[in-house]
PDB file of C-alpha atoms and ligand atoms in Angstrom:
ATOM      1  CA  UNK A 129      69.928  58.497 -47.924  1.00  0.00           C
ATOM      2  CA  UNK A 130      66.315  57.995 -48.887  1.00  0.00           C
ATOM      3  CA  UNK A 131      63.997  60.961 -48.247  1.00  0.00           C
ATOM      4  CA  UNK A 132      61.561  59.087 -46.019  1.00  0.00           C
ATOM      5  CA  UNK A 133      64.463  57.799 -43.882  1.00  0.00           C
ATOM      6  CA  UNK A 134      65.532  61.393 -43.332  1.00  0.00           C
ATOM      7  CA  UNK A 135      62.018  62.396 -42.318  1.00  0.00           C
ATOM      8  CA  UNK A 136      61.947  59.377 -39.983  1.00  0.00           C
ATOM      9  CA  UNK A 137      65.216  60.383 -38.338  1.00  0.00           C
ATOM     10  CA  UNK A 138      63.938  63.936 -37.929  1.00  0.00           C
ATOM     11  CA  UNK A 139      60.757  62.693 -36.242  1.00  0.00           C
ATOM     12  CA  UNK A 140      62.830  60.401 -33.998  1.00  0.00           C
ATOM     13  CA  UNK A 141      64.961  63.378 -32.925  1.00  0.00           C
ATOM     14  CA  UNK A 142      61.776  65.266 -32.028  1.00  0.00           C
ATOM     15  CA  UNK A 143      60.526  62.313 -29.984  1.00  0.00           C
ATOM     16  CA  UNK A 144      63.677  62.046 -27.834  1.00  0.00           C
ATOM     17  CA  UNK A 145      63.580  64.812 -25.236  1.00  0.00           C
ATOM     18  CA  UNK A 146      66.701  66.930 -25.190  1.00  0.00           C
ATOM     19  CA  UNK A 147      67.889  65.998 -28.690  1.00  0.00           C
ATOM     20  CA  UNK A 148      65.756  68.468 -30.571  1.00  0.00           C
ATOM     21  CA  UNK A 149      64.595  70.733 -27.762  1.00  0.00           C
ATOM     22  CA  UNK A 150      66.565  73.013 -25.496  1.00  0.00           C
ATOM     23  CA  UNK A 151      66.798  72.185 -21.793  1.00  0.00           C
ATOM     24  CA  UNK A 152      63.705  73.297 -19.849  1.00  0.00           C
ATOM     25  CA  UNK A 153      63.845  76.795 -18.346  1.00  0.00           C
ATOM     26  CA  UNK A 154      64.117  75.532 -14.766  1.00  0.00           C
ATOM     27  CA  UNK A 155      67.053  73.184 -15.442  1.00  0.00           C
ATOM     28  CA  UNK A 156      70.306  74.182 -13.729  1.00  0.00           C
ATOM     29  CA  UNK A 157      72.091  75.247 -16.883  1.00  0.00           C
ATOM     30  CA  UNK A 158      74.410  77.979 -18.076  1.00  0.00           C
ATOM     31  CA  UNK A 159      73.970  77.968 -21.881  1.00  0.00           C
ATOM     32  CA  UNK A 160      77.082  80.107 -22.412  1.00  0.00           C
ATOM     33  CA  UNK A 161      79.407  77.742 -20.510  1.00  0.00           C
ATOM     34  CA  UNK A 162      81.390  74.992 -22.236  1.00  0.00           C
ATOM     35  CA  UNK A 163      79.947  72.357 -19.884  1.00  0.00           C
ATOM     36  CA  UNK A 164      76.386  73.595 -19.640  1.00  0.00           C
ATOM     37  CA  UNK A 165      75.100  71.677 -16.606  1.00  0.00           C
ATOM     38  CA  UNK A 166      75.542  73.180 -13.148  1.00  0.00           C
ATOM     39  CA  UNK A 167      75.893  71.234  -9.914  1.00  0.00           C
ATOM     40  CA  UNK A 168      74.842  72.615  -6.518  1.00  0.00           C
ATOM     41  CA  UNK A 169      77.480  73.232  -3.875  1.00  0.00           C
ATOM     42  CA  UNK A 170      76.450  73.820  -0.268  1.00  0.00           C
ATOM     43  CA  UNK A 171      77.853  77.006   1.251  1.00  0.00           C
ATOM     44  CA  UNK A 172      78.479  75.854   4.820  1.00  0.00           C
ATOM     45  CA  UNK A 173      76.420  77.542   7.573  1.00  0.00           C
ATOM     46  CA  UNK A 174      74.839  80.019   5.161  1.00  0.00           C
ATOM     47  CA  UNK A 175      71.629  78.270   4.109  1.00  0.00           C
ATOM     48  CA  UNK A 176      72.686  78.994   0.519  1.00  0.00           C
ATOM     49  CA  UNK A 177      73.680  76.935  -2.492  1.00  0.00           C
ATOM     50  CA  UNK A 178      76.221  77.978  -5.071  1.00  0.00           C
ATOM     51  CA  UNK A 179      76.221  76.572  -8.579  1.00  0.00           C
ATOM     52  CA  UNK A 180      79.375  75.361 -10.275  1.00  0.00           C
ATOM     53  CA  UNK A 181      80.029  73.609 -13.587  1.00  0.00           C
ATOM     54  CA  UNK A 182      79.179  69.912 -13.481  1.00  0.00           C
ATOM     55  CA  UNK A 183      81.922  67.490 -14.549  1.00  0.00           C
ATOM     56  CA  UNK A 184      79.912  66.513 -17.620  1.00  0.00           C
ATOM     57  CA  UNK A 185      77.298  68.237 -19.726  1.00  0.00           C
ATOM     58  CA  UNK A 186      74.115  66.404 -18.793  1.00  0.00           C
ATOM     59  CA  UNK A 187      71.711  68.516 -20.848  1.00  0.00           C
ATOM     60  CA  UNK A 188      71.054  65.741 -23.429  1.00  0.00           C
ATOM     61  CA  UNK A 189      69.438  63.696 -20.618  1.00  0.00           C
ATOM     62  CA  UNK A 190      66.567  65.818 -19.466  1.00  0.00           C
ATOM     63  CA  UNK A 191      64.833  64.032 -16.595  1.00  0.00           C
ATOM     64  CA  UNK A 192      61.177  63.043 -16.356  1.00  0.00           C
ATOM     65  CA  UNK A 193      60.729  65.516 -13.522  1.00  0.00           C
ATOM     66  CA  UNK A 194      61.576  68.307 -15.949  1.00  0.00           C
ATOM     67  CA  UNK A 195      59.283  67.103 -18.703  1.00  0.00           C
ATOM     68  CA  UNK A 196      56.335  65.888 -16.638  1.00  0.00           C
ATOM     69  CA  UNK A 197      54.218  68.858 -15.596  1.00  0.00           C
ATOM     70  CA  UNK A 198      51.378  66.913 -13.978  1.00  0.00           C
ATOM     71  CA  UNK A 199      50.601  68.139 -10.463  1.00  0.00           C
ATOM     72  CA  UNK A 200      51.401  65.735  -7.595  1.00  0.00           C
ATOM     73  CA  UNK A 201      48.180  64.018  -6.430  1.00  0.00           C
ATOM     74  CA  UNK A 202      47.047  65.239  -2.995  1.00  0.00           C
ATOM     75  CA  UNK A 203      47.524  62.934   0.049  1.00  0.00           C
ATOM     76  CA  UNK A 204      44.608  60.523   0.242  1.00  0.00           C
ATOM     77  CA  UNK A 205      43.046  59.067   3.394  1.00  0.00           C
ATOM     78  CA  UNK A 206      41.679  55.565   2.772  1.00  0.00           C
ATOM     79  CA  UNK A 207      39.653  52.978   4.670  1.00  0.00           C
ATOM     80  CA  UNK A 208      40.495  49.309   4.566  1.00  0.00           C
ATOM     81  CA  UNK A 209      37.182  47.795   3.488  1.00  0.00           C
ATOM     82  CA  UNK A 210      36.046  44.395   4.753  1.00  0.00           C
ATOM     83  CA  UNK A 211      38.363  41.538   5.683  1.00  0.00           C
ATOM     84  CA  UNK A 212      42.092  42.041   5.017  1.00  0.00           C
ATOM     85  CA  UNK A 213      42.150  39.019   2.725  1.00  0.00           C
ATOM     86  CA  UNK A 214      45.873  39.379   2.007  1.00  0.00           C
ATOM     87  CA  UNK A 215      48.414  36.721   1.085  1.00  0.00           C
ATOM     88  CA  UNK A 216      51.640  37.064   3.109  1.00  0.00           C
ATOM     89  CA  UNK A 217      53.705  35.022   0.634  1.00  0.00           C
ATOM     90  CA  UNK A 218      52.670  37.235  -2.292  1.00  0.00           C
ATOM     91  CA  UNK A 219      53.309  40.269  -0.085  1.00  0.00           C
ATOM     92  CA  UNK A 220      56.851  39.086   0.594  1.00  0.00           C
ATOM     93  CA  UNK A 221      57.530  38.765  -3.148  1.00  0.00           C
ATOM     94  CA  UNK A 222      56.278  42.324  -3.739  1.00  0.00           C
ATOM     95  CA  UNK A 223      58.347  43.700  -0.849  1.00  0.00           C
ATOM     96  CA  UNK A 224      61.550  42.081  -2.150  1.00  0.00           C
ATOM     97  CA  UNK A 225      61.023  42.871  -5.844  1.00  0.00           C
ATOM     98  CA  UNK A 226      62.822  45.873  -7.267  1.00  0.00           C
ATOM     99  CA  UNK A 227      60.205  45.951 -10.018  1.00  0.00           C
ATOM    100  CA  UNK A 228      57.230  46.209  -7.648  1.00  0.00           C
ATOM    101  CA  UNK A 229      57.205  47.427  -4.029  1.00  0.00           C
ATOM    102  CA  UNK A 230      60.957  47.498  -3.588  1.00  0.00           C
ATOM    103  CA  UNK A 231      60.439  47.999   0.145  1.00  0.00           C
ATOM    104  CA  UNK A 232      63.924  46.554   0.859  1.00  0.00           C
ATOM    105  CA  UNK A 233      65.455  49.495  -0.986  1.00  0.00           C
ATOM    106  CA  UNK A 234      64.698  51.479   2.163  1.00  0.00           C
ATOM    107  CA  UNK A 235      63.689  48.989   4.873  1.00  0.00           C
ATOM    108  CA  UNK A 236      65.365  45.994   6.472  1.00  0.00           C
ATOM    109  CA  UNK A 237      63.275  42.847   6.041  1.00  0.00           C
ATOM    110  CA  UNK A 238      64.152  39.235   6.908  1.00  0.00           C
ATOM    111  CA  UNK A 239      66.105  37.387   4.224  1.00  0.00           C
ATOM    112  CA  UNK A 240      67.610  40.406   2.452  1.00  0.00           C
ATOM    113  CA  UNK A 241      71.375  40.785   2.861  1.00  0.00           C
ATOM    114  CA  UNK A 242      71.702  44.271   1.403  1.00  0.00           C
ATOM    115  CA  UNK A 243      68.665  46.267   2.563  1.00  0.00           C
ATOM    116  CA  UNK A 244      68.400  50.053   2.572  1.00  0.00           C
ATOM    117  CA  UNK A 245      68.461  51.993   5.822  1.00  0.00           C
ATOM    118  CA  UNK A 246      66.404  55.103   5.051  1.00  0.00           C
ATOM    119  CA  UNK A 247      63.240  53.615   6.586  1.00  0.00           C
ATOM    120  CA  UNK A 248      62.635  51.741   9.854  1.00  0.00           C
ATOM    121  CA  UNK A 249      63.688  48.183  10.476  1.00  0.00           C
ATOM    122  CA  UNK A 250      60.564  46.191   9.693  1.00  0.00           C
ATOM    123  CA  UNK A 251      61.834  42.968  11.286  1.00  0.00           C
ATOM    124  CA  UNK A 252      59.291  41.574  13.793  1.00  0.00           C
ATOM    125  CA  UNK A 253      56.852  44.214  12.584  1.00  0.00           C
ATOM    126  CA  UNK A 254      53.835  42.482  14.099  1.00  0.00           C
ATOM    127  CA  UNK A 255      55.159  43.312  17.586  1.00  0.00           C
ATOM    128  CA  UNK A 256      54.463  47.014  16.944  1.00  0.00           C
ATOM    129  CA  UNK A 257      50.785  46.157  17.299  1.00  0.00           C
ATOM    130  CA  UNK A 258      49.596  48.500  14.533  1.00  0.00           C
ATOM    131  CA  UNK A 259      46.126  47.809  13.127  1.00  0.00           C
ATOM    132  CA  UNK A 260      45.803  46.449   9.577  1.00  0.00           C
ATOM    133  CA  UNK A 261      43.997  49.658   8.615  1.00  0.00           C
ATOM    134  CA  UNK A 262      46.937  51.760   9.855  1.00  0.00           C
ATOM    135  CA  UNK A 263      49.507  49.723   7.917  1.00  0.00           C
ATOM    136  CA  UNK A 264      47.278  49.808   4.810  1.00  0.00           C
ATOM    137  CA  UNK A 265      47.151  53.618   5.021  1.00  0.00           C
ATOM    138  CA  UNK A 266      50.935  53.815   5.586  1.00  0.00           C
ATOM    139  CA  UNK A 267      51.564  51.939   2.338  1.00  0.00           C
ATOM    140  CA  UNK A 268      48.689  53.484   0.354  1.00  0.00           C
ATOM    141  CA  UNK A 269      49.688  57.046   1.220  1.00  0.00           C
ATOM    142  CA  UNK A 270      52.178  57.675   4.059  1.00  0.00           C
ATOM    143  CA  UNK A 271      51.846  61.440   3.564  1.00  0.00           C
ATOM    144  CA  UNK A 272      48.722  61.282   5.717  1.00  0.00           C
ATOM    145  CA  UNK A 273      51.037  60.588   8.704  1.00  0.00           C
ATOM    146  CA  UNK A 274      54.099  62.517   7.519  1.00  0.00           C
ATOM    147  CA  UNK A 275      53.621  65.132   4.767  1.00  0.00           C
ATOM    148  CA  UNK A 276      57.383  65.234   4.094  1.00  0.00           C
ATOM    149  CA  UNK A 277      57.987  61.495   3.922  1.00  0.00           C
ATOM    150  CA  UNK A 278      60.303  60.084   1.275  1.00  0.00           C
ATOM    151  CA  UNK A 279      58.274  56.866   1.174  1.00  0.00           C
ATOM    152  CA  UNK A 280      56.267  56.773  -2.085  1.00  0.00           C
ATOM    153  CA  UNK A 281      52.449  56.891  -1.877  1.00  0.00           C
ATOM    154  CA  UNK A 282      52.160  53.463  -3.494  1.00  0.00           C
ATOM    155  CA  UNK A 283      48.346  53.528  -3.669  1.00  0.00           C
ATOM    156  CA  UNK A 284      47.686  57.161  -4.602  1.00  0.00           C
ATOM    157  CA  UNK A 285      50.402  57.122  -7.271  1.00  0.00           C
ATOM    158  CA  UNK A 286      49.027  53.904  -8.782  1.00  0.00           C
ATOM    159  CA  UNK A 287      52.228  51.915  -8.167  1.00  0.00           C
ATOM    160  CA  UNK A 288      50.443  49.104  -6.313  1.00  0.00           C
ATOM    161  CA  UNK A 289      46.797  48.076  -6.452  1.00  0.00           C
ATOM    162  CA  UNK A 290      44.432  47.390  -3.554  1.00  0.00           C
ATOM    163  CA  UNK A 291      45.136  43.635  -3.470  1.00  0.00           C
ATOM    164  CA  UNK A 292      48.921  44.108  -3.600  1.00  0.00           C
ATOM    165  CA  UNK A 293      48.762  46.477  -0.621  1.00  0.00           C
ATOM    166  CA  UNK A 294      46.563  43.970   1.268  1.00  0.00           C
ATOM    167  CA  UNK A 295      49.197  41.291   0.553  1.00  0.00           C
ATOM    168  CA  UNK A 296      51.930  43.565   1.921  1.00  0.00           C
ATOM    169  CA  UNK A 297      49.911  44.277   5.079  1.00  0.00           C
ATOM    170  CA  UNK A 298      49.410  40.514   5.582  1.00  0.00           C
ATOM    171  CA  UNK A 299      53.156  39.983   5.086  1.00  0.00           C
ATOM    172  CA  UNK A 300      54.265  42.691   7.543  1.00  0.00           C
ATOM    173  CA  UNK A 301      51.728  41.538  10.130  1.00  0.00           C
ATOM    174  CA  UNK A 302      53.111  37.987   9.800  1.00  0.00           C
ATOM    175  CA  UNK A 303      56.629  39.033  10.844  1.00  0.00           C
ATOM    176  CA  UNK A 304      56.973  37.866  14.430  1.00  0.00           C
TER     177      UNK A 304
HETATM  178  C1  HEC D 179      62.203  55.578  -0.542  1.00  0.00           C
HETATM  179  C2  HEC D 179      62.247  54.849   0.688  1.00  0.00           C
HETATM  180  C3  HEC D 179      61.087  53.988   1.098  1.00  0.00           C
HETATM  181  C4  HEC D 179      60.473  52.983   0.388  1.00  0.00           C
HETATM  182  C5  HEC D 179      60.769  52.522  -1.039  1.00  0.00           C
HETATM  183  C6  HEC D 179      59.511  52.399   1.264  1.00  0.00           C
HETATM  184  N1  HEC D 179      59.512  53.060   2.468  1.00  0.00           N
HETATM  185 FE1  HEC D 179      58.361  52.601   4.088  1.00  0.00          FE
HETATM  186  N2  HEC D 179      59.143  54.176   5.085  1.00  0.00           N
HETATM  187  C7  HEC D 179      60.171  54.983   4.653  1.00  0.00           C
HETATM  188  C8  HEC D 179      60.467  55.962   5.678  1.00  0.00           C
HETATM  189  C9  HEC D 179      61.546  57.039   5.593  1.00  0.00           C
HETATM  190  C10 HEC D 179      59.602  55.717   6.754  1.00  0.00           C
HETATM  191  C11 HEC D 179      59.551  56.485   8.082  1.00  0.00           C
HETATM  192  C12 HEC D 179      58.262  57.223   8.268  1.00  0.00           C
HETATM  193  C13 HEC D 179      58.053  58.284   7.239  1.00  0.00           C
HETATM  194  O1  HEC D 179      58.951  59.097   6.986  1.00  0.00           O
HETATM  195  O2  HEC D 179      56.967  58.278   6.643  1.00  0.00           O
HETATM  196  C14 HEC D 179      58.780  54.585   6.354  1.00  0.00           C
HETATM  197  C15 HEC D 179      57.805  53.999   7.152  1.00  0.00           C
HETATM  198  C16 HEC D 179      57.181  52.808   6.893  1.00  0.00           C
HETATM  199  C17 HEC D 179      56.302  52.098   7.800  1.00  0.00           C
HETATM  200  C18 HEC D 179      55.920  52.565   9.194  1.00  0.00           C
HETATM  201  C19 HEC D 179      56.904  51.960  10.161  1.00  0.00           C
HETATM  202  C20 HEC D 179      56.377  52.007  11.571  1.00  0.00           C
HETATM  203  O3  HEC D 179      57.189  52.241  12.468  1.00  0.00           O
HETATM  204  O4  HEC D 179      55.184  51.767  11.754  1.00  0.00           O
HETATM  205  C21 HEC D 179      55.863  50.980   7.162  1.00  0.00           C
HETATM  206  C22 HEC D 179      54.908  49.915   7.695  1.00  0.00           C
HETATM  207  C23 HEC D 179      56.465  50.976   5.845  1.00  0.00           C
HETATM  208  N3  HEC D 179      57.271  52.097   5.721  1.00  0.00           N
HETATM  209  C24 HEC D 179      56.276  49.989   4.905  1.00  0.00           C
HETATM  210  C25 HEC D 179      56.784  50.044   3.620  1.00  0.00           C
HETATM  211  C26 HEC D 179      56.444  49.078   2.593  1.00  0.00           C
HETATM  212  C27 HEC D 179      55.556  47.880   2.782  1.00  0.00           C
HETATM  213  C28 HEC D 179      57.126  49.467   1.477  1.00  0.00           C
HETATM  214  C29 HEC D 179      57.106  48.837   0.113  1.00  0.00           C
HETATM  215  C30 HEC D 179      55.819  48.749  -0.556  1.00  0.00           C
HETATM  216  C31 HEC D 179      57.884  50.668   1.801  1.00  0.00           C
HETATM  217  N4  HEC D 179      57.645  50.976   3.104  1.00  0.00           N
HETATM  218  C32 HEC D 179      58.704  51.337   0.909  1.00  0.00           C
HETATM  219  C33 HEC D 179      60.811  54.889   3.432  1.00  0.00           C
HETATM  220  C34 HEC D 179      60.471  54.018   2.415  1.00  0.00           C
END
C-alpha cells in the first residue's frame, strides 16, 4: 500500500469517534469484560439500577451525547413580535415532516395514521383557546412551562427558525 494511503487511513481512523479513541469515561463500560458495554437493569422497588453485560459490544458507536460537551442552552422566554404572519399550509408540512418539526412523532394531528402518543392530541387545537403568543412560546421553548418536558426547545436549540414557528402556530390555530 502506498505511504500516503496509509497516512490517510490513519487520519480517517482518528476522525471516526470510537475507532481510535477509547470510550469516554462516563460511558457504561467494563473494559475487562468480553462484551464491554453494560445495560441498566431496574431493581424493582429499590430506586436502584444494576448494570449487566449488554448483548452486543456497542463501544465502537459512541453517541453524540458522549462526545458533545456543550452545555444545554438555558430555557428562553420569548415574545411574539408583531402580527403572527404565519402560513398554516407550510406549518402543516413542517409538523408532518420527520426532517423538520416531526411533531407527529409525539402528537396526534389530522391526516397522520401512525402518530406518536407521548404528547397531547392536537386535533381541534384551536378549541383550547390558547393565545398565539402562548403557542409560539410552547414551540420555541416549552421548558418555560415545564422544565422537565421531553418536547424539544425547537427555537432555543436552533431546530426551527422564527418564521417556521409562526407557520406552526398558524397551523395549530387553524385546527377546528
Ligand atoms: C419528543 C416528543 C415531542 C415532540 C417531537 C413535540 N412535542 Fe409537543 N409536547 C410534547 C409533550 C410531552 C407535551 C406535554 C407538555 C410538556 O410536557 O411540555 C407537549 C405539548 C405541546 C403543546 C401544548 C399542548 C396544550 O395542551 O396546549 C403544543 C402546542 C405542542 N406540544 C406542539 C408541538 C409542535 C408544534 C411540535 C413540532 C414542532 C411538537 N409539539 C413536537 C412532546 C413533544
